[in-house]
GROMACS .gro file of C-alpha atoms in nm:
model
  397
    1ALA     CA    1  -2.377   0.445  -0.481
    2TRP     CA    2  -2.377   0.067  -0.440
    3VAL     CA    3  -2.204   0.026  -0.777
    4SER     CA    4  -1.918   0.260  -0.679
    5SER     CA    5  -1.898   0.107  -0.331
    6LEU     CA    6  -1.872  -0.243  -0.482
    7SER     CA    7  -1.605  -0.115  -0.721
    8MET     CA    8  -1.388   0.026  -0.439
    9GLY     CA    9  -1.432  -0.288  -0.231
   10MET     CA   10  -1.333  -0.517  -0.520
   11VAL     CA   11  -1.011  -0.321  -0.583
   12PHE     CA   12  -0.891  -0.410  -0.233
   13PHE     CA   13  -1.051  -0.755  -0.204
   14CYS     CA   14  -0.865  -0.866  -0.517
   15SER     CA   15  -0.526  -0.752  -0.387
   16PRO     CA   16  -0.413  -1.086  -0.231
   17ILE     CA   17  -0.502  -1.266  -0.557
   18VAL     CA   18  -0.317  -1.002  -0.760
   19SER     CA   19  -0.005  -1.050  -0.546
   20ILE     CA   20  -0.008  -1.427  -0.615
   21PHE     CA   21  -0.033  -1.370  -0.991
   22THR     CA   22   0.242  -1.107  -0.973
   23ASP     CA   23   0.474  -1.358  -0.806
   24LEU     CA   24   0.385  -1.629  -1.059
   25PHE     CA   25   0.387  -1.435  -1.386
   26GLY     CA   26   0.568  -1.108  -1.314
   27CYS     CA   27   0.465  -0.742  -1.293
   28ARG     CA   28   0.447  -0.679  -1.668
   29LYS     CA   29   0.197  -0.950  -1.765
   30VAL     CA   30  -0.029  -0.885  -1.465
   31ALA     CA   31  -0.035  -0.507  -1.523
   32VAL     CA   32  -0.102  -0.537  -1.898
   33ILE     CA   33  -0.381  -0.797  -1.856
   34GLY     CA   34  -0.530  -0.594  -1.568
   35ALA     CA   35  -0.541  -0.276  -1.777
   36ALA     CA   36  -0.699  -0.471  -2.066
   37VAL     CA   37  -0.969  -0.614  -1.836
   38GLY     CA   38  -1.032  -0.268  -1.689
   39PHE     CA   39  -1.058  -0.122  -2.039
   40ALA     CA   40  -1.312  -0.392  -2.136
   41GLY     CA   41  -1.515  -0.331  -1.819
   42LEU     CA   42  -1.525   0.046  -1.867
   43LEU     CA   43  -1.609   0.023  -2.237
   44SER     CA   44  -1.887  -0.232  -2.179
   45SER     CA   45  -2.028  -0.006  -1.901
   46SER     CA   46  -2.072   0.270  -2.159
   47PHE     CA   47  -2.318   0.051  -2.356
   48VAL     CA   48  -2.529  -0.051  -2.054
   49SER     CA   49  -2.873   0.111  -2.034
   50THR     CA   50  -2.989  -0.021  -1.691
   51ILE     CA   51  -2.827  -0.025  -1.346
   52GLU     CA   52  -2.817  -0.402  -1.291
   53PRO     CA   53  -2.545  -0.492  -1.549
   54LEU     CA   54  -2.327  -0.213  -1.405
   55TYR     CA   55  -2.279  -0.423  -1.091
   56PHE     CA   56  -2.076  -0.662  -1.307
   57THR     CA   57  -1.926  -0.440  -1.580
   58TYR     CA   58  -1.819  -0.151  -1.354
   59GLY     CA   59  -1.844  -0.290  -1.000
   60VAL     CA   60  -1.659  -0.618  -1.071
   61LEU     CA   61  -1.490  -0.624  -1.413
   62PHE     CA   62  -1.353  -0.269  -1.419
   63ALA     CA   63  -1.257  -0.282  -1.049
   64CYS     CA   64  -1.071  -0.615  -1.085
   65GLY     CA   65  -0.883  -0.476  -1.385
   66CYS     CA   66  -0.781  -0.168  -1.186
   67SER     CA   67  -0.664  -0.384  -0.898
   68PHE     CA   68  -0.450  -0.600  -1.129
   69ALA     CA   69  -0.301  -0.287  -1.289
   70TYR     CA   70  -0.243  -0.096  -0.962
   71GLN     CA   71  -0.046  -0.333  -0.741
   72PRO     CA   72   0.235  -0.419  -0.986
   73SER     CA   73   0.299  -0.044  -1.021
   74LEU     CA   74   0.400  -0.039  -0.652
   75VAL     CA   75   0.601  -0.362  -0.664
   76ILE     CA   76   0.803  -0.275  -0.977
   77LEU     CA   77   0.951   0.036  -0.813
   78GLY     CA   78   1.143  -0.175  -0.564
   79HIS     CA   79   1.315  -0.356  -0.853
   80TYR     CA   80   1.480  -0.034  -0.971
   81PHE     CA   81   1.513   0.190  -0.667
   82LYS     CA   82   1.647   0.130  -0.319
   83LYS     CA   83   1.813   0.446  -0.186
   84ARG     CA   84   1.539   0.678  -0.312
   85LEU     CA   85   1.245   0.436  -0.297
   86GLY     CA   86   1.049   0.673  -0.071
   87LEU     CA   87   1.087   0.968  -0.309
   88VAL     CA   88   0.994   0.754  -0.611
   89ASN     CA   89   0.682   0.624  -0.433
   90GLY     CA   90   0.597   0.982  -0.343
   91ILE     CA   91   0.622   1.096  -0.706
   92VAL     CA   92   0.422   0.798  -0.837
   93THR     CA   93   0.144   0.824  -0.577
   94ALA     CA   94   0.133   1.205  -0.615
   95GLY     CA   95  -0.004   1.139  -0.964
   96SER     CA   96  -0.325   1.003  -0.811
   97SER     CA   97  -0.359   1.325  -0.607
   98LEU     CA   98  -0.322   1.530  -0.923
   99PHE     CA   99  -0.609   1.339  -1.085
  100THR     CA  100  -0.814   1.351  -0.761
  101VAL     CA  101  -0.805   1.731  -0.785
  102SER     CA  102  -0.850   1.772  -1.161
  103LEU     CA  103  -1.067   1.477  -1.270
  104PRO     CA  104  -1.394   1.582  -1.096
  105PHE     CA  105  -1.395   1.911  -1.290
  106LEU     CA  106  -1.314   1.731  -1.615
  107LEU     CA  107  -1.587   1.472  -1.552
  108ARG     CA  108  -1.845   1.738  -1.476
  109ALA     CA  109  -1.761   1.923  -1.801
  110LEU     CA  110  -1.767   1.599  -2.005
  111ILE     CA  111  -2.100   1.480  -1.859
  112ASP     CA  112  -2.261   1.820  -1.924
  113SER     CA  113  -2.136   1.830  -2.284
  114VAL     CA  114  -2.138   1.469  -2.412
  115GLY     CA  115  -2.335   1.272  -2.149
  116LEU     CA  116  -2.247   0.988  -1.913
  117TYR     CA  117  -2.196   0.707  -2.165
  118ASN     CA  118  -1.964   0.906  -2.392
  119THR     CA  119  -1.774   1.022  -2.083
  120LEU     CA  120  -1.705   0.658  -1.996
  121ARG     CA  121  -1.574   0.606  -2.350
  122VAL     CA  122  -1.343   0.906  -2.315
  123LEU     CA  123  -1.210   0.761  -1.988
  124CYS     CA  124  -1.124   0.443  -2.180
  125ILE     CA  125  -0.835   0.646  -2.328
  126LEU     CA  126  -0.677   0.660  -1.981
  127MET     CA  127  -0.713   0.284  -1.944
  128PHE     CA  128  -0.550   0.232  -2.284
  129ILE     CA  129  -0.255   0.450  -2.176
  130LEU     CA  130  -0.229   0.232  -1.865
  131PHE     CA  131  -0.229  -0.075  -2.091
  132LEU     CA  132   0.065   0.062  -2.291
  133ALA     CA  133   0.251   0.168  -1.976
  134GLY     CA  134   0.235  -0.189  -1.842
  135PHE     CA  135   0.470  -0.304  -2.121
  136THR     CA  136   0.750  -0.092  -1.973
  137TYR     CA  137   0.760  -0.300  -1.651
  138LYS     CA  138   1.074  -0.513  -1.668
  139PRO     CA  139   1.126  -0.690  -1.333
  140LEU     CA  140   1.485  -0.720  -1.211
  141VAL     CA  141   1.410  -0.951  -0.915
  142SER     CA  142   1.347  -1.316  -1.003
  143ASN     CA  143   0.994  -1.445  -0.941
  144ALA     CA  144   0.847  -1.790  -0.885
  145LYS     CA  145   0.836  -1.851  -1.259
  146ASP     CA  146   1.213  -1.809  -1.294
  147LYS     CA  147   1.291  -2.014  -0.985
  148GLU     CA  148   1.072  -2.308  -1.075
  149GLY     CA  149   1.118  -2.310  -1.451
  150GLY     CA  150   1.492  -2.253  -1.455
  151LYS     CA  151   1.520  -2.159  -1.823
  152LYS     CA  152   1.308  -1.902  -1.995
  153GLY     CA  153   0.993  -2.036  -2.151
  154LYS     CA  154   0.970  -2.339  -1.925
  155PHE     CA  155   0.712  -2.291  -1.654
  156ARG     CA  156   0.640  -2.551  -1.393
  157PHE     CA  157   0.359  -2.477  -1.151
  158PRO     CA  158   0.521  -2.400  -0.813
  159PRO     CA  159   0.418  -2.577  -0.492
  160GLU     CA  160   0.120  -2.454  -0.295
  161LYS     CA  161   0.337  -2.293  -0.027
  162LYS     CA  162   0.495  -2.064  -0.285
  163ILE     CA  163   0.163  -1.972  -0.447
  164CYS     CA  164   0.014  -1.843  -0.120
  165ASN     CA  165   0.317  -1.709   0.060
  166PHE     CA  166   0.181  -1.702   0.414
  167SER     CA  167   0.540  -1.713   0.540
  168VAL     CA  168   0.533  -1.331   0.549
  169PHE     CA  169   0.309  -1.363   0.855
  170LYS     CA  170   0.591  -1.546   1.033
  171VAL     CA  171   0.772  -1.212   1.043
  172LEU     CA  172   0.644  -1.061   1.369
  173SER     CA  173   0.708  -0.700   1.268
  174TYR     CA  174   0.504  -0.749   0.948
  175ARG     CA  175   0.228  -0.921   1.145
  176ILE     CA  176   0.198  -0.619   1.377
  177TRP     CA  177   0.199  -0.385   1.077
  178ALA     CA  178  -0.059  -0.587   0.881
  179PHE     CA  179  -0.308  -0.581   1.171
  180GLY     CA  180  -0.219  -0.238   1.314
  181ILE     CA  181  -0.299  -0.049   0.994
  182PRO     CA  182  -0.648  -0.202   0.945
  183ALA     CA  183  -0.719  -0.127   1.313
  184ALA     CA  184  -0.640   0.239   1.244
  185LEU     CA  185  -0.847   0.250   0.925
  186PHE     CA  186  -1.182   0.187   1.097
  187GLY     CA  187  -1.205   0.561   1.150
  188TYR     CA  188  -0.957   0.684   0.890
  189PHE     CA  189  -1.195   0.715   0.592
  190VAL     CA  190  -1.498   0.845   0.784
  191PRO     CA  191  -1.413   1.215   0.719
  192TYR     CA  192  -1.352   1.148   0.349
  193VAL     CA  193  -1.696   0.989   0.309
  194HIS     CA  194  -1.912   1.208   0.536
  195LEU     CA  195  -1.739   1.548   0.543
  196MET     CA  196  -1.939   1.696   0.255
  197LYS     CA  197  -2.269   1.593   0.414
  198HIS     CA  198  -2.156   1.734   0.750
  199VAL     CA  199  -2.074   2.070   0.584
  200LYS     CA  200  -2.421   2.084   0.428
  201ASP     CA  201  -2.585   2.001   0.763
  202ARG     CA  202  -2.391   2.271   0.946
  203PHE     CA  203  -2.342   2.550   0.690
  204GLY     CA  204  -2.611   2.476   0.431
  205ASP     CA  205  -2.546   2.575   0.069
  206SER     CA  206  -2.379   2.904   0.163
  207VAL     CA  207  -2.024   2.765   0.143
  208PRO     CA  208  -1.837   2.597  -0.147
  209GLU     CA  209  -1.773   2.250  -0.005
  210GLU     CA  210  -1.568   2.155  -0.317
  211VAL     CA  211  -1.289   2.371  -0.174
  212LEU     CA  212  -1.239   2.111   0.099
  213LEU     CA  213  -1.185   1.836  -0.160
  214LEU     CA  214  -0.934   2.059  -0.337
  215CYS     CA  215  -0.748   2.119  -0.010
  216LEU     CA  216  -0.738   1.746   0.066
  217GLY     CA  217  -0.618   1.656  -0.283
  218ILE     CA  218  -0.352   1.928  -0.319
  219THR     CA  219  -0.192   1.884   0.024
  220SER     CA  220  -0.207   1.504  -0.011
  221GLY     CA  221   0.005   1.533  -0.325
  222VAL     CA  222   0.247   1.771  -0.153
  223GLY     CA  223   0.267   1.538   0.148
  224ARG     CA  224   0.352   1.240  -0.073
  225LEU     CA  225   0.643   1.427  -0.231
  226ILE     CA  226   0.776   1.569   0.097
  227PHE     CA  227   0.742   1.264   0.319
  228GLY     CA  228   0.852   1.030   0.041
  229ARG     CA  229   1.184   1.217   0.035
  230VAL     CA  230   1.201   1.232   0.414
  231ALA     CA  231   1.151   0.854   0.433
  232ASP     CA  232   1.473   0.802   0.235
  233TYR     CA  233   1.671   0.961   0.518
  234ILE     CA  234   1.514   0.740   0.787
  235PRO     CA  235   1.692   0.403   0.816
  236GLY     CA  236   1.520   0.064   0.816
  237ALA     CA  237   1.191   0.000   0.991
  238LYS     CA  238   1.204   0.338   1.166
  239LYS     CA  239   1.011   0.467   0.863
  240VAL     CA  240   0.705   0.333   1.049
  241TYR     CA  241   0.728   0.635   1.281
  242LEU     CA  242   0.612   0.851   0.988
  243GLN     CA  243   0.295   0.642   0.966
  244VAL     CA  244   0.254   0.671   1.343
  245ALA     CA  245   0.272   1.050   1.311
  246SER     CA  246   0.025   1.049   1.020
  247PHE     CA  247  -0.229   0.839   1.214
  248PHE     CA  248  -0.190   1.060   1.520
  249PHE     CA  249  -0.255   1.384   1.327
  250ILE     CA  250  -0.540   1.239   1.117
  251GLY     CA  251  -0.710   1.108   1.433
  252LEU     CA  252  -0.667   1.449   1.596
  253MET     CA  253  -0.801   1.632   1.289
  254SER     CA  254  -1.107   1.402   1.277
  255MET     CA  255  -1.190   1.494   1.635
  256MET     CA  256  -1.149   1.865   1.553
  257ILE     CA  257  -1.403   1.864   1.267
  258PRO     CA  258  -1.709   1.898   1.499
  259LEU     CA  259  -1.534   2.183   1.684
  260CYS     CA  260  -1.502   2.392   1.367
  261HIS     CA  261  -1.793   2.635   1.362
  262VAL     CA  262  -1.625   2.852   1.098
  263PHE     CA  263  -1.566   2.729   0.742
  264GLY     CA  264  -1.209   2.860   0.752
  265GLY     CA  265  -1.137   2.625   1.041
  266LEU     CA  266  -1.252   2.327   0.832
  267ILE     CA  267  -1.020   2.438   0.550
  268ALA     CA  268  -0.724   2.437   0.793
  269VAL     CA  269  -0.821   2.090   0.920
  270CYS     CA  270  -0.844   1.955   0.563
  271LEU     CA  271  -0.504   2.101   0.474
  272PHE     CA  272  -0.337   1.914   0.762
  273MET     CA  273  -0.542   1.599   0.701
  274GLY     CA  274  -0.442   1.586   0.334
  275LEU     CA  275  -0.075   1.643   0.417
  276PHE     CA  276  -0.057   1.345   0.655
  277ASP     CA  277  -0.279   1.132   0.432
  278GLY     CA  278  -0.007   1.171   0.168
  279CYS     CA  279   0.250   1.068   0.428
  280PHE     CA  280   0.061   0.748   0.510
  281ILE     CA  281   0.012   0.642   0.148
  282CYS     CA  282   0.355   0.713  -0.001
  283ILE     CA  283   0.559   0.508   0.251
  284MET     CA  284   0.351   0.189   0.253
  285ALA     CA  285   0.561   0.018  -0.014
  286PRO     CA  286   0.902   0.125   0.132
  287ILE     CA  287   0.800  -0.012   0.474
  288ALA     CA  288   0.688  -0.342   0.316
  289PHE     CA  289   1.029  -0.374   0.145
  290GLU     CA  290   1.204  -0.312   0.477
  291LEU     CA  291   0.997  -0.566   0.673
  292VAL     CA  292   0.987  -0.865   0.435
  293GLY     CA  293   1.242  -0.796   0.159
  294ALA     CA  294   1.207  -0.762  -0.219
  295GLN     CA  295   1.125  -1.130  -0.282
  296ASP     CA  296   0.810  -1.134  -0.066
  297VAL     CA  297   0.697  -0.774  -0.100
  298SER     CA  298   0.425  -0.840  -0.361
  299GLN     CA  299   0.219  -1.071  -0.141
  300ALA     CA  300   0.300  -0.863   0.169
  301ILE     CA  301   0.136  -0.559   0.005
  302GLY     CA  302  -0.147  -0.776  -0.131
  303PHE     CA  303  -0.237  -0.923   0.208
  304LEU     CA  304  -0.224  -0.577   0.366
  305LEU     CA  305  -0.456  -0.422   0.106
  306GLY     CA  306  -0.693  -0.718   0.144
  307LEU     CA  307  -0.707  -0.664   0.522
  308MET     CA  308  -0.757  -0.291   0.466
  309SER     CA  309  -1.075  -0.357   0.267
  310ILE     CA  310  -1.264  -0.466   0.580
  311PRO     CA  311  -1.237  -0.142   0.786
  312MET     CA  312  -1.270   0.070   0.473
  313THR     CA  313  -1.603  -0.098   0.401
  314VAL     CA  314  -1.733  -0.114   0.760
  315GLY     CA  315  -1.620   0.218   0.914
  316PRO     CA  316  -1.814   0.478   0.708
  317PRO     CA  317  -2.153   0.294   0.725
  318ILE     CA  318  -2.124   0.277   1.107
  319ALA     CA  319  -2.064   0.654   1.111
  320GLY     CA  320  -2.374   0.694   0.891
  321LEU     CA  321  -2.583   0.488   1.134
  322LEU     CA  322  -2.467   0.705   1.425
  323ARG     CA  323  -2.571   1.015   1.234
  324ASP     CA  324  -2.915   0.865   1.163
  325HIS     CA  325  -2.970   0.790   1.532
  326LEU     CA  326  -2.819   1.107   1.681
  327GLY     CA  327  -2.908   1.362   1.413
  328THR     CA  328  -2.550   1.496   1.377
  329TYR     CA  329  -2.208   1.370   1.272
  330ASP     CA  330  -2.035   1.509   1.583
  331VAL     CA  331  -2.014   1.180   1.778
  332ALA     CA  332  -1.920   0.991   1.460
  333PHE     CA  333  -1.622   1.221   1.398
  334TYR     CA  334  -1.512   1.206   1.763
  335LEU     CA  335  -1.520   0.826   1.754
  336ALA     CA  336  -1.352   0.819   1.410
  337GLY     CA  337  -1.045   0.980   1.566
  338VAL     CA  338  -0.996   0.696   1.816
  339PRO     CA  339  -0.895   0.403   1.585
  340PRO     CA  340  -0.609   0.597   1.416
  341LEU     CA  341  -0.467   0.681   1.759
  342ILE     CA  342  -0.490   0.316   1.870
  343GLY     CA  343  -0.344   0.191   1.539
  344GLY     CA  344  -0.059   0.441   1.563
  345ALA     CA  345   0.021   0.324   1.917
  346ILE     CA  346   0.037  -0.039   1.795
  347LEU     CA  347   0.274   0.053   1.511
  348CYS     CA  348   0.519   0.214   1.757
  349PHE     CA  349   0.643  -0.133   1.857
  350ILE     CA  350   0.747  -0.235   1.504
  351PRO     CA  351   1.099  -0.079   1.488
  352TRP     CA  352   1.193  -0.234   1.824
  353VAL     CA  353   1.055  -0.578   1.725
  354HIS     CA  354   1.220  -0.562   1.382
  355GLU     CA  355   1.558  -0.470   1.531
  356ARG     CA  356   1.540  -0.765   1.770
  357GLN     CA  357   1.458  -0.996   1.478
  358LYS     CA  358   1.760  -0.869   1.284
  359LEU     CA  359   1.987  -0.921   1.586
  360LYS     CA  360   1.868  -1.281   1.617
  361GLU     CA  361   1.928  -1.343   1.247
  362ARG     CA  362   2.277  -1.194   1.272
  363ALA     CA  363   2.356  -1.404   1.578
  364LYS     CA  364   2.296  -1.732   1.391
  365PRO     CA  365   2.558  -1.688   1.117
  366VAL     CA  366   2.801  -1.532   1.367
  367ASP     CA  367   2.784  -1.846   1.579
  368GLY     CA  368   2.848  -2.059   1.271
  369GLU     CA  369   3.147  -1.846   1.175
  370THR     CA  370   3.301  -1.865   1.521
  371THR     CA  371   3.273  -2.245   1.529
  372GLU     CA  372   3.430  -2.263   1.183
  373LYS     CA  373   3.714  -2.039   1.298
  374MET     CA  374   3.766  -2.254   1.606
  375LEU     CA  375   3.786  -2.566   1.386
  376GLU     CA  376   4.031  -2.390   1.154
  377ASN     CA  377   4.248  -2.285   1.448
  378GLU     CA  378   4.249  -2.640   1.580
  379SER     CA  379   4.348  -2.777   1.240
  380THR     CA  380   4.632  -2.525   1.208
  381LEU     CA  381   4.754  -2.612   1.554
  382VAL     CA  382   4.755  -2.981   1.465
  383SER     CA  383   4.934  -2.913   1.138
  384ASP     CA  384   5.190  -2.694   1.315
  385THR     CA  385   5.268  -2.967   1.572
  386THR     CA  386   5.313  -3.229   1.298
  387GLU     CA  387   5.523  -3.000   1.079
  388LYS     CA  388   5.765  -2.898   1.357
  389PRO     CA  389   5.927  -3.243   1.417
  390VAL     CA  390   5.957  -3.291   1.041
  391LYS     CA  391   6.145  -2.963   1.009
  392ASP     CA  392   6.366  -3.055   1.304
  393MET     CA  393   6.450  -3.386   1.139
  394GLU     CA  394   6.525  -3.210   0.809
  395SER     CA  395   6.758  -2.962   0.985
  396GLY     CA  396   6.930  -3.250   1.162
  397PHE     CA  397   7.011  -3.425   0.833
   0.00000   0.00000   0.00000
């Protein structure tokens, strides 16, 4: 459990570092090297016979490789798609839902037939496919390497300010978004971690709890496709309202879990929860592009994922402590619904703040244009007054 927990934490903790490397060296190199490191970590884990080395091979090496391979896959989409960026993100992220549903059954069959270590070696095939896929990333937006080096092949190390692009935090709308989402995530992942245990406590072994995971995975994939397409019709930063809606419904569904005394009720809750989970995930990258632009989007996503790692790590253990003290998960689920509601309320201000920022930016060049026009008018007036007597003199001759 600690190995897998460390692995998940490292994927998000590495995100700010990954974004810096993506800006410096481009999406292709970072994705390919990340997949290679992940492949090496997974393959070396298959030869480990004790638990201690797994902390490094799987918990650190494999997780870091996955992090380096994952983030460029979100950034590269913005280089090729603008009008249908939401739909494309929905299709790409729906792939993870497909594997969330199917992979547990495949893993169970592989472990039963060939054992754990050979299963890890089979999974290396997926990492090798990811390695090959990384070569297809051809960025269309210039990165720090192009700006600083000028010509291809010449790379000068950029200044410190460009390596860690903290200027994204100067954008107020991004700042609200980057702190509002982690605030919501303190309770967001509690149902995903503790739902199976809650079902066993309440219903025993008489119900197939795997059905709930299937419901979450299937509707999450459907939600990513639907809301990804819907996001394309919503202009600018107003896409944030979709995340507000997703946080509201997920918070509400979390609070409804203790009220479900029939297994069918839990299935309905999981269907809705998965649908809006897909909504939240698929529009993260499009919102980042809207708030900071294509040039800064890599580090904007990286900083956000890094901040997300804190509530994702802290929230579920707190819920577990509450269960240990109170004997049930009821209070934990009720409290888990509060942070998404608070986070959603914070995000509501983003479209208004972003619109005000855009108006201020537009006002600056407009003022410059009007002064230039005034100067041009004055110069034409002066030229007209000087030309008139000359013409009069010419007509007189």
